[in-house]
PDB file of C-alpha atoms in Angstrom:
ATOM      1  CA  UNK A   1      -9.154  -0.430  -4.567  1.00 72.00           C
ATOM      2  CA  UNK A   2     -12.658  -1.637  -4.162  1.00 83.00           C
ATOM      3  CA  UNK A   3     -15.650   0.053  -4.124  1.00 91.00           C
ATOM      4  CA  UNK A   4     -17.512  -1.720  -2.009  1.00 95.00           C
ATOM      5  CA  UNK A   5     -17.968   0.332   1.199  1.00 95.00           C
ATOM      6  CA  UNK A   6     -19.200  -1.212   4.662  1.00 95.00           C
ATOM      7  CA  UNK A   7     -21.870   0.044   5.747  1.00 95.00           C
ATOM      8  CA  UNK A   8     -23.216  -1.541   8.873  1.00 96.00           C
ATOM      9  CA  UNK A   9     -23.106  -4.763  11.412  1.00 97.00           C
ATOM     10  CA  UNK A  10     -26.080  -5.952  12.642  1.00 97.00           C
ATOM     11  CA  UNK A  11     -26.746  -6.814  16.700  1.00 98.00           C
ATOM     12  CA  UNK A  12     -29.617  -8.534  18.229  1.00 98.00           C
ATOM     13  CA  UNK A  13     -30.089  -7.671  21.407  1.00 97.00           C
ATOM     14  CA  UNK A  14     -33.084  -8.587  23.578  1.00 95.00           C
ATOM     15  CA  UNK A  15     -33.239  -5.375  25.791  1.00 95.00           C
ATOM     16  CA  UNK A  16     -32.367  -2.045  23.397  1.00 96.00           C
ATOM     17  CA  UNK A  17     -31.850   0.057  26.318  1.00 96.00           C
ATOM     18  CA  UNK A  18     -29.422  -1.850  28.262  1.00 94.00           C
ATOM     19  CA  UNK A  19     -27.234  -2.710  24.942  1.00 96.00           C
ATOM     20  CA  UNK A  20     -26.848   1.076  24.808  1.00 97.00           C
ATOM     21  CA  UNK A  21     -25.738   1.133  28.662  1.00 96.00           C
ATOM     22  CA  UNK A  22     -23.009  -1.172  27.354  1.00 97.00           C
ATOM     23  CA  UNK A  23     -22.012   0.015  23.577  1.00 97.00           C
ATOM     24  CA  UNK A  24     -22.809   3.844  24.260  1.00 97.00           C
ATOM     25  CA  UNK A  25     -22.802   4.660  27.942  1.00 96.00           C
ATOM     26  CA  UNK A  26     -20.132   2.290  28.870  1.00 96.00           C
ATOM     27  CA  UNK A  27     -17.834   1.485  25.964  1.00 96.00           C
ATOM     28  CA  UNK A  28     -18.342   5.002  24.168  1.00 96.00           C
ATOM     29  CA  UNK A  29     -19.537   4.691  20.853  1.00 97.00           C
ATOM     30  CA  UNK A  30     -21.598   7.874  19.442  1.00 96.00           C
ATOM     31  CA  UNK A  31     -25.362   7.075  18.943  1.00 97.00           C
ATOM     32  CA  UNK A  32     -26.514   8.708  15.392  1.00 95.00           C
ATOM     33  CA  UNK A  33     -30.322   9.442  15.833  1.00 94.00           C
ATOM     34  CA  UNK A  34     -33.086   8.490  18.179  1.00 95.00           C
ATOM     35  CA  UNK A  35     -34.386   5.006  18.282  1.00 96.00           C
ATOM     36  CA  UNK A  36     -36.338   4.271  15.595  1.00 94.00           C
ATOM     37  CA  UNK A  37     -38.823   1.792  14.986  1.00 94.00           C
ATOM     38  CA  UNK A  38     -38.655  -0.365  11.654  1.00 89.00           C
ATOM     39  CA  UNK A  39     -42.328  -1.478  11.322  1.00 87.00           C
ATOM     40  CA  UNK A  40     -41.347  -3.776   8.071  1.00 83.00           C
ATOM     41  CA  UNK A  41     -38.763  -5.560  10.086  1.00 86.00           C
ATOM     42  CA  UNK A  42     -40.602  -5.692  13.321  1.00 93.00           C
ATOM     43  CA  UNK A  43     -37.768  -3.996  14.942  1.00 95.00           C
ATOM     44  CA  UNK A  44     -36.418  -1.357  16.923  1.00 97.00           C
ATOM     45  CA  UNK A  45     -33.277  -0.009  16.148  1.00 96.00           C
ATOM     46  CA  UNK A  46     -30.666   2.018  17.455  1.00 97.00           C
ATOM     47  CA  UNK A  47     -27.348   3.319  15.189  1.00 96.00           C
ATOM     48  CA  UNK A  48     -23.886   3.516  16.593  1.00 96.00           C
ATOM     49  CA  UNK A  49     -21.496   5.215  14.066  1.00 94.00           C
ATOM     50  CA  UNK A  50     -17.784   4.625  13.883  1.00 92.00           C
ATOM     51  CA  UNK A  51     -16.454   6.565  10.912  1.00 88.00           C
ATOM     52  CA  UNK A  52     -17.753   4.868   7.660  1.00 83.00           C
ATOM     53  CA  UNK A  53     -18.823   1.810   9.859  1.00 92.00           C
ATOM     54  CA  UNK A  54     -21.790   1.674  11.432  1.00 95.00           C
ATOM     55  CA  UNK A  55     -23.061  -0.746  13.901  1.00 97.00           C
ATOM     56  CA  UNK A  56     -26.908  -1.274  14.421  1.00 97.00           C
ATOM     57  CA  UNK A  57     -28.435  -3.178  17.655  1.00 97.00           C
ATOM     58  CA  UNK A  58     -31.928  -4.272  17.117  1.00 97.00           C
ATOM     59  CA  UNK A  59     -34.545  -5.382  19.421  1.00 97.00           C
ATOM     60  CA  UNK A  60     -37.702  -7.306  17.954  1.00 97.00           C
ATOM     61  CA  UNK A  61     -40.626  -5.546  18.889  1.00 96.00           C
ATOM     62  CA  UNK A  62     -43.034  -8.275  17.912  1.00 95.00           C
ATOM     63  CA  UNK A  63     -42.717 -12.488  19.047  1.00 93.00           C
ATOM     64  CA  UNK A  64     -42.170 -13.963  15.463  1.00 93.00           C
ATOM     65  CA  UNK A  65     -40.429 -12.161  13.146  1.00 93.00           C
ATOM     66  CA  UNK A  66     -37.484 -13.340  11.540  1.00 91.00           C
ATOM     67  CA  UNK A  67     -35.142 -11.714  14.043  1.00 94.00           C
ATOM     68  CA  UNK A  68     -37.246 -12.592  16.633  1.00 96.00           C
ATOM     69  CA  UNK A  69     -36.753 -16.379  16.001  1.00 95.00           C
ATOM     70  CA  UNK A  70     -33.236 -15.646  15.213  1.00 94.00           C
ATOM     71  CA  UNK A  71     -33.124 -14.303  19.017  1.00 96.00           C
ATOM     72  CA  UNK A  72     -35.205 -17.051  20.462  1.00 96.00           C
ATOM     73  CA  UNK A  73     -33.064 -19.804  18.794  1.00 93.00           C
ATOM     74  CA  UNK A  74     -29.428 -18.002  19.415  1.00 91.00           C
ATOM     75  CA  UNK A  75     -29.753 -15.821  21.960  1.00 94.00           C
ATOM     76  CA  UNK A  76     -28.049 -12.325  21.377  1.00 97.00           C
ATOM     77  CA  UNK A  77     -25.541 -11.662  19.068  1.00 97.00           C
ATOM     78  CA  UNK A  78     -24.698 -10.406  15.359  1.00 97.00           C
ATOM     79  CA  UNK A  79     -27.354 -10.912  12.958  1.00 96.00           C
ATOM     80  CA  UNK A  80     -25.667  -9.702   9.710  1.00 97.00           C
ATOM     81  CA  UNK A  81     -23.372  -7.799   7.964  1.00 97.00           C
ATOM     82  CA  UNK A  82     -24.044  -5.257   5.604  1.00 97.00           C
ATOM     83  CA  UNK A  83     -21.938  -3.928   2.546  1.00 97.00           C
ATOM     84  CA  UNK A  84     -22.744  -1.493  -0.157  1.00 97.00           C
ATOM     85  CA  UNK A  85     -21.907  -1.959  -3.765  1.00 97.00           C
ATOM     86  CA  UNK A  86     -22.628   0.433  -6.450  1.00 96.00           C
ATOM     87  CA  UNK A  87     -25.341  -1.440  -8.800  1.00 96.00           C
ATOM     88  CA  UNK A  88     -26.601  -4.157  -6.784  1.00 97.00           C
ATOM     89  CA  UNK A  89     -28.633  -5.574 -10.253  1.00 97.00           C
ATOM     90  CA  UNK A  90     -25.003  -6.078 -11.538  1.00 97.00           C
ATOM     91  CA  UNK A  91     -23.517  -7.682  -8.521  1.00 97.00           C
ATOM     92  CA  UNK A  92     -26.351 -10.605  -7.767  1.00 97.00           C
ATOM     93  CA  UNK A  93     -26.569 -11.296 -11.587  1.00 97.00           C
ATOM     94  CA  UNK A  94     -22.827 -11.636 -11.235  1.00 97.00           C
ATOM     95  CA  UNK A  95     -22.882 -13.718  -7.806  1.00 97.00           C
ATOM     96  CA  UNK A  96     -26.077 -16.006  -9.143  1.00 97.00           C
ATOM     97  CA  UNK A  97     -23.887 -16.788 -12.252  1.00 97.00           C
ATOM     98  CA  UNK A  98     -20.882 -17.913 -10.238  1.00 96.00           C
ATOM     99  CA  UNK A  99     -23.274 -20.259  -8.443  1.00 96.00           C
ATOM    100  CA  UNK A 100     -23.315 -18.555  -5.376  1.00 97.00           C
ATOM    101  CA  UNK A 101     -27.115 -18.576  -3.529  1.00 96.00           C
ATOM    102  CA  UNK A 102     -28.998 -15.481  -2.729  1.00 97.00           C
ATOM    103  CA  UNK A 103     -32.085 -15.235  -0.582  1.00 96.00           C
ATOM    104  CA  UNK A 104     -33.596 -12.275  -2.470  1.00 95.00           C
ATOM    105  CA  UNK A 105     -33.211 -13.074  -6.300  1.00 92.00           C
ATOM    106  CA  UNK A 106     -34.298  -9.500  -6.990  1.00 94.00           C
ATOM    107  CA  UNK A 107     -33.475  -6.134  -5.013  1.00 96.00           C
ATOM    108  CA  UNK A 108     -35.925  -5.638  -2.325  1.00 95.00           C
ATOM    109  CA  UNK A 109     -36.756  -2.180  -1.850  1.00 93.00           C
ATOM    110  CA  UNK A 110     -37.520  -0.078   1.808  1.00 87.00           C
ATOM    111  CA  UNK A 111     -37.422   3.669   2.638  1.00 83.00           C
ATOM    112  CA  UNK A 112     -35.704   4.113  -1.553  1.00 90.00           C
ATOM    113  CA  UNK A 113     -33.018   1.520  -0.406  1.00 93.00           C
ATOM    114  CA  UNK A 114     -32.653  -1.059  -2.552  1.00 96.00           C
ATOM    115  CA  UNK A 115     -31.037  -4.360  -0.813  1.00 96.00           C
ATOM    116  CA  UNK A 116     -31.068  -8.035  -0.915  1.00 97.00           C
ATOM    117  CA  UNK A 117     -29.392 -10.464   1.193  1.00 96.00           C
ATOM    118  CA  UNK A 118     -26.994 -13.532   0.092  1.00 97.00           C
ATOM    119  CA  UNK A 119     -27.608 -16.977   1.616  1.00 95.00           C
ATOM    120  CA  UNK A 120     -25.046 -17.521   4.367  1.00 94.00           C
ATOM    121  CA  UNK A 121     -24.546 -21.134   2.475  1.00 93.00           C
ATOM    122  CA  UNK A 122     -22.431 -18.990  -0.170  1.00 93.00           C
ATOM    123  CA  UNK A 123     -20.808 -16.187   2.348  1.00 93.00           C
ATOM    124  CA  UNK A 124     -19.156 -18.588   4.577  1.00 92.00           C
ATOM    125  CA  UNK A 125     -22.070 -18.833   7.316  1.00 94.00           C
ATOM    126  CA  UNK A 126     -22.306 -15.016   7.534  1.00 96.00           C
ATOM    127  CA  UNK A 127     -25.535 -13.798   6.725  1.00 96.00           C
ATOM    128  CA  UNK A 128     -24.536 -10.959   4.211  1.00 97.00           C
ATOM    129  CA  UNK A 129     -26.922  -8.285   3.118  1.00 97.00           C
ATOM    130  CA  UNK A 130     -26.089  -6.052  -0.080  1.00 98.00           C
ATOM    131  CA  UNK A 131     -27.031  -2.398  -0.006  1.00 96.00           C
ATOM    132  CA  UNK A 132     -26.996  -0.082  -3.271  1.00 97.00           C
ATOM    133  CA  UNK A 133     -25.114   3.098  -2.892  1.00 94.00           C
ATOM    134  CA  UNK A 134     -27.979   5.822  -3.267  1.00 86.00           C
TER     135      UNK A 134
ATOM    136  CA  UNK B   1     -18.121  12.158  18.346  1.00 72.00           C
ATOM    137  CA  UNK B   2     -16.706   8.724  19.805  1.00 83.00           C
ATOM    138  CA  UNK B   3     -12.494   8.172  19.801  1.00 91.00           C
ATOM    139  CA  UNK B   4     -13.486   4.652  19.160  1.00 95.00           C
ATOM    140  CA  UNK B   5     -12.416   3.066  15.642  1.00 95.00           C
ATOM    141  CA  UNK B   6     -13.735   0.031  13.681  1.00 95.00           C
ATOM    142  CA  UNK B   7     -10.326  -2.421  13.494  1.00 95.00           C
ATOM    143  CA  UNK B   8     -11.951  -5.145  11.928  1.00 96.00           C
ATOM    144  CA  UNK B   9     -14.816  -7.869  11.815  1.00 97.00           C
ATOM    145  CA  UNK B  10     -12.758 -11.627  11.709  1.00 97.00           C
ATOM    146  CA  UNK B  11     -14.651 -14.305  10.459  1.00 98.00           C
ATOM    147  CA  UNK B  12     -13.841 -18.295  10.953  1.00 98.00           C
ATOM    148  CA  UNK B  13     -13.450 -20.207   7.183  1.00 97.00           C
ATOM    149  CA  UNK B  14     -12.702 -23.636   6.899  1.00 94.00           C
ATOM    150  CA  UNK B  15     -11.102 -23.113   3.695  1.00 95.00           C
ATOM    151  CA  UNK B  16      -8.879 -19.593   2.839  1.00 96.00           C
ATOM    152  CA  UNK B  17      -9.118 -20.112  -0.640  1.00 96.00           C
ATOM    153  CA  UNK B  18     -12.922 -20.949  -1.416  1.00 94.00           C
ATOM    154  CA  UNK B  19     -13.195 -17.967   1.114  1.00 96.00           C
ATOM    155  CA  UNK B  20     -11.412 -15.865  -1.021  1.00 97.00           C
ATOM    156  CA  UNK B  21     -13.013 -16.917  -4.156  1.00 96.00           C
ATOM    157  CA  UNK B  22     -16.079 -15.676  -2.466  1.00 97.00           C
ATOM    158  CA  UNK B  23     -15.048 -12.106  -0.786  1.00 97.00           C
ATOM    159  CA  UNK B  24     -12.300 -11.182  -3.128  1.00 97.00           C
ATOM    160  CA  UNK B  25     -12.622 -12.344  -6.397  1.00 96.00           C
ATOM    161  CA  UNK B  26     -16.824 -12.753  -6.893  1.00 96.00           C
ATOM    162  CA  UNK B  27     -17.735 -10.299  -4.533  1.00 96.00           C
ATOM    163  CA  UNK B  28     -14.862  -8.064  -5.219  1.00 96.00           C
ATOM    164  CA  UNK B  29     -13.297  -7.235  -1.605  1.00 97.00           C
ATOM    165  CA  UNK B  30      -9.463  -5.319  -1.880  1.00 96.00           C
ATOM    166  CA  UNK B  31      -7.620  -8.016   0.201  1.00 97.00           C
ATOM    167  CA  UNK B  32      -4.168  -6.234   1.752  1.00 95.00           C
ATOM    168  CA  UNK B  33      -1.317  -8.180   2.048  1.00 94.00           C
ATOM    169  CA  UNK B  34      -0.510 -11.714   1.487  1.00 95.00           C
ATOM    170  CA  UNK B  35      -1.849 -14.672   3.742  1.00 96.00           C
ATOM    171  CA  UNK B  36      -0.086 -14.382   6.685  1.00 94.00           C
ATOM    172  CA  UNK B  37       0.557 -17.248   9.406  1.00 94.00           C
ATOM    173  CA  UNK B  38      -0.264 -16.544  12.513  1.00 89.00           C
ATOM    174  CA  UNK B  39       1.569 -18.656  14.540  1.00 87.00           C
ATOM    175  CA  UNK B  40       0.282 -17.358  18.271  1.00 83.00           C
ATOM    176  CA  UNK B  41      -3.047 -17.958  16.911  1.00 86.00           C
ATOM    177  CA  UNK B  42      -2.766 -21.210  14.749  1.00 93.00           C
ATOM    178  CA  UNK B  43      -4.525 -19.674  12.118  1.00 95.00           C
ATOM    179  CA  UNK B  44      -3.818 -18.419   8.858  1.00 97.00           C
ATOM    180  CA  UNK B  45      -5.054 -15.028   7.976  1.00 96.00           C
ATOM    181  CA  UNK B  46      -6.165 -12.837   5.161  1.00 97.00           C
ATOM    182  CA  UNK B  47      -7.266  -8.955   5.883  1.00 96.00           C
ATOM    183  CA  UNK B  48      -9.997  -7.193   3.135  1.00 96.00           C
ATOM    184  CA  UNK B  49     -10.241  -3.521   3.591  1.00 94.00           C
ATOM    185  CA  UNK B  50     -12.857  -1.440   2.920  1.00 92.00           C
ATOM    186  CA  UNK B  51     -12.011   1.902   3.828  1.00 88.00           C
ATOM    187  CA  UNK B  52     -11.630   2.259   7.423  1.00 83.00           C
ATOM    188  CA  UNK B  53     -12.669  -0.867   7.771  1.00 92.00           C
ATOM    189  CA  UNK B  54     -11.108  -4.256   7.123  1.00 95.00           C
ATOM    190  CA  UNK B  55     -12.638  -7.768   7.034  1.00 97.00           C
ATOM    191  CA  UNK B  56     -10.189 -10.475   8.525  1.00 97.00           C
ATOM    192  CA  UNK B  57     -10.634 -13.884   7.080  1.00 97.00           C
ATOM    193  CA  UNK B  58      -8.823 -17.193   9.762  1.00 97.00           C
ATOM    194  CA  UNK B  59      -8.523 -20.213   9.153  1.00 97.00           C
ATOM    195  CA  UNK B  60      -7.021 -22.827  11.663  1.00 97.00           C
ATOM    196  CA  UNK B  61      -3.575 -24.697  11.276  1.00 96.00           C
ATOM    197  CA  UNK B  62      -4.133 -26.731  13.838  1.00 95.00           C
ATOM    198  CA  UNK B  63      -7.274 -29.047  15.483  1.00 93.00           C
ATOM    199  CA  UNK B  64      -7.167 -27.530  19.285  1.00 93.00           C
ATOM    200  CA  UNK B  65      -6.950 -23.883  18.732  1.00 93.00           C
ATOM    201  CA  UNK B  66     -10.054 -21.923  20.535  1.00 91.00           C
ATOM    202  CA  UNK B  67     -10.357 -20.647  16.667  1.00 94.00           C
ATOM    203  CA  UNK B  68     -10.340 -24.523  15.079  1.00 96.00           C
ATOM    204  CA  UNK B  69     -13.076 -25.496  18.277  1.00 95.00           C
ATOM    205  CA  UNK B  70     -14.734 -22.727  17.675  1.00 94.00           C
ATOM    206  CA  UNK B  71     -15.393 -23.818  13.827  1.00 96.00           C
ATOM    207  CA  UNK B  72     -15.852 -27.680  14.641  1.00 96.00           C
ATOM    208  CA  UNK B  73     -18.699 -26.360  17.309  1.00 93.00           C
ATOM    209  CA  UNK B  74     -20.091 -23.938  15.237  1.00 91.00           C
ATOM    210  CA  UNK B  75     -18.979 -24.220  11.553  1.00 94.00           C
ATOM    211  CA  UNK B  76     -17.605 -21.180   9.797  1.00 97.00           C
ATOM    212  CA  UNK B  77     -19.112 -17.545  10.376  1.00 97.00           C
ATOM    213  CA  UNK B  78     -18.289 -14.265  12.444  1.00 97.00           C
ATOM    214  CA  UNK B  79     -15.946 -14.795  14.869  1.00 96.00           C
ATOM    215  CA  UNK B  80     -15.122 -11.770  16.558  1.00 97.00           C
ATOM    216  CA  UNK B  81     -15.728  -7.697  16.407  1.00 97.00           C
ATOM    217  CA  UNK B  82     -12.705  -5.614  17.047  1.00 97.00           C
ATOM    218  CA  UNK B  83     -12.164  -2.015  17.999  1.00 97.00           C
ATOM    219  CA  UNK B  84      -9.925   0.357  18.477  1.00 97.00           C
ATOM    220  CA  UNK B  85      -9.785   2.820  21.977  1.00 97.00           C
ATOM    221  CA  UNK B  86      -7.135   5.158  22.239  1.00 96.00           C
ATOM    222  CA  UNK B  87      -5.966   3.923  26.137  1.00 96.00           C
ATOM    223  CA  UNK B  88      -6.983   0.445  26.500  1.00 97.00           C
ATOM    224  CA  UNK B  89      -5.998   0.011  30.272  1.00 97.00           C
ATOM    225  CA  UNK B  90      -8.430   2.898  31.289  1.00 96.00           C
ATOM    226  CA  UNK B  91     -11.065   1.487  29.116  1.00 97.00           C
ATOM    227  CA  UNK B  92     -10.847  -1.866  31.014  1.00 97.00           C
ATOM    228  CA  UNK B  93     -10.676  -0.567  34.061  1.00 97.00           C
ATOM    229  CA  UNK B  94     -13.565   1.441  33.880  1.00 97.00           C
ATOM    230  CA  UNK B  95     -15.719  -1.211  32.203  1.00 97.00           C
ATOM    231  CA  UNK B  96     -14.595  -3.701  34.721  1.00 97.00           C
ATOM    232  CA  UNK B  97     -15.437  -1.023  37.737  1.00 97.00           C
ATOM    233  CA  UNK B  98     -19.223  -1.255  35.359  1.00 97.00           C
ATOM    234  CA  UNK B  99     -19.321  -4.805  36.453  1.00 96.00           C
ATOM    235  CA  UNK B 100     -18.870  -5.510  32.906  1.00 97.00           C
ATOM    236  CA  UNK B 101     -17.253  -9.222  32.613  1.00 96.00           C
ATOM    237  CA  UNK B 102     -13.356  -9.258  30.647  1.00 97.00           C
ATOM    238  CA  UNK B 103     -11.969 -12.335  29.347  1.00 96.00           C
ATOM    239  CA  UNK B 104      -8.533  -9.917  29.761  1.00 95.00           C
ATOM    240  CA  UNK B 105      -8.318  -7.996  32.725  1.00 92.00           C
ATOM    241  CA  UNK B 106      -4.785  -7.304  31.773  1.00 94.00           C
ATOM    242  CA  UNK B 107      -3.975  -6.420  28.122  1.00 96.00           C
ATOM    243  CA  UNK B 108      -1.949  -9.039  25.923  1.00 95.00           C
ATOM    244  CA  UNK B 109       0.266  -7.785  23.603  1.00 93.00           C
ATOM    245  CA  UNK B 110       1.292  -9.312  20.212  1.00 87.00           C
ATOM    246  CA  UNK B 111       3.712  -7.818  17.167  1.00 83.00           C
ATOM    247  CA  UNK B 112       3.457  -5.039  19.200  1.00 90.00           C
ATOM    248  CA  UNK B 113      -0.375  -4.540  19.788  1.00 93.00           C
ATOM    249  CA  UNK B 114      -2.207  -4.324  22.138  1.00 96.00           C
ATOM    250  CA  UNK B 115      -5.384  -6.428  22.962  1.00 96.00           C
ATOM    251  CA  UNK B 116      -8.131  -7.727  25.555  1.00 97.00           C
ATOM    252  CA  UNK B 117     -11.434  -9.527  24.350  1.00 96.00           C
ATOM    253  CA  UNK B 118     -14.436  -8.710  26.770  1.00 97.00           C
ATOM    254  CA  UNK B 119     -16.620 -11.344  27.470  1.00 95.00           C
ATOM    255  CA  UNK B 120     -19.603 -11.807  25.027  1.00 94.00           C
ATOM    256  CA  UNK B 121     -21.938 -11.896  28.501  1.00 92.00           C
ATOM    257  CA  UNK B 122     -21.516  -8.875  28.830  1.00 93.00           C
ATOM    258  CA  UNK B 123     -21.134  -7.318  25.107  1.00 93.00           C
ATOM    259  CA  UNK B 124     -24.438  -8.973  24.582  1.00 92.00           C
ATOM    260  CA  UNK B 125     -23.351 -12.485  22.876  1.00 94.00           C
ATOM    261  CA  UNK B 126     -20.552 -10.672  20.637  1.00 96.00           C
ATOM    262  CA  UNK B 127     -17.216 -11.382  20.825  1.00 96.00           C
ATOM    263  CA  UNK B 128     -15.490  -8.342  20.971  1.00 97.00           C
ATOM    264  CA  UNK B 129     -11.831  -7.729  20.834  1.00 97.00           C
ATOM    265  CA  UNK B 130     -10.693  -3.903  21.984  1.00 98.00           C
ATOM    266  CA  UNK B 131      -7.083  -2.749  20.199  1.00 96.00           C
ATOM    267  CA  UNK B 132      -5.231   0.140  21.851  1.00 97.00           C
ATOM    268  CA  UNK B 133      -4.393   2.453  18.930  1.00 94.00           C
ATOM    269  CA  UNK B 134      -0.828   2.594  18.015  1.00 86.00           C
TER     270      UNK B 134
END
């Protein structure tokens, strides 16, 4: 067994409210929470959970953010995925030794979540973020 | 609480075994199974689970597949988001009657499953497979 859990997928979307017409009105997944606004990320974001998985859509709020390039370039469509491992320091140490390339060397740090993100180059052209387990 | 399940997240590789390298052995996935040929597909197939989840790693067998244009077009990455409803023909119908856009308006069924992919118009640019649970 692995303990790696999976914690979320990541959505663009370029209209929040009518991505929840389709994934929550119309499909029927269970929104967790109001939409909230990420003002690091430049985002707002809405949570759909699905047992353990959950599956975020987020909507740039601002013209040039990194998600809001992503959107301009690529149109709508998943961003990222997220897993969580239990000592992240461990696991990029471990992944930087094996040659594999990480965006954020170091553990970045937001609301007392530590995460960094591994360059799609080494996940297969899946842009892979890395959660700790709190 | 939704009745909707996360199935699985399938992404395209253009080799199984680097692939694996990567998920499995560096970054320490569970994978279930053997690699399994999928012959209606033309791919070859190896499933990661993380709890309810499971990560489905395809790679093509042959050059014409939608899979292997898929990959030449857009090199490796996600592929597809699947999830589970419990009636899949009333789901369909009632996203359909939405004006939502289904590449499936009839369920396919394979190894006993099964399965319609909606159009990513109108899942906002993702691919998304619905499974009818079993």
């Amino acid at each position: 067994m692995t303990d790696i859990a999976f914690s979320h997928l990541a959505i663009v979307v370029d209209d929040l409210q009518s991505a929840l017409q389709f994934w929550r009105d119309s499909l029927g997944l269970s929104q967790a929470g109001e939409i909230e606004r990420v003002a690091a990320e430049e985002v707002d974001a809405a949570f759909m959970t699905l047992g353990d998985a959950k599956i975020e859509l987020i909507e740039p709020t601002t013209a040039d953010s990194g998600i809001a390039k992503f959107l301009a370039k690529r149109g709508p469509g998943i961003h990222h995925l997220c897993l969580e491992v239990p000592d992240l320091d461990a696991k990029l140490e471990d992944l930087s030794a094996r040659g594999y390339q990480l965006i954020n060397e170091t553990p970045r740090e937001r609301g007392g979540r530590r995460y960094a993100f591994i360059h799609p180059k080494s996940s297969g052209g899946v842009l892979l973020e890395l959660y700790e387990r709190n």
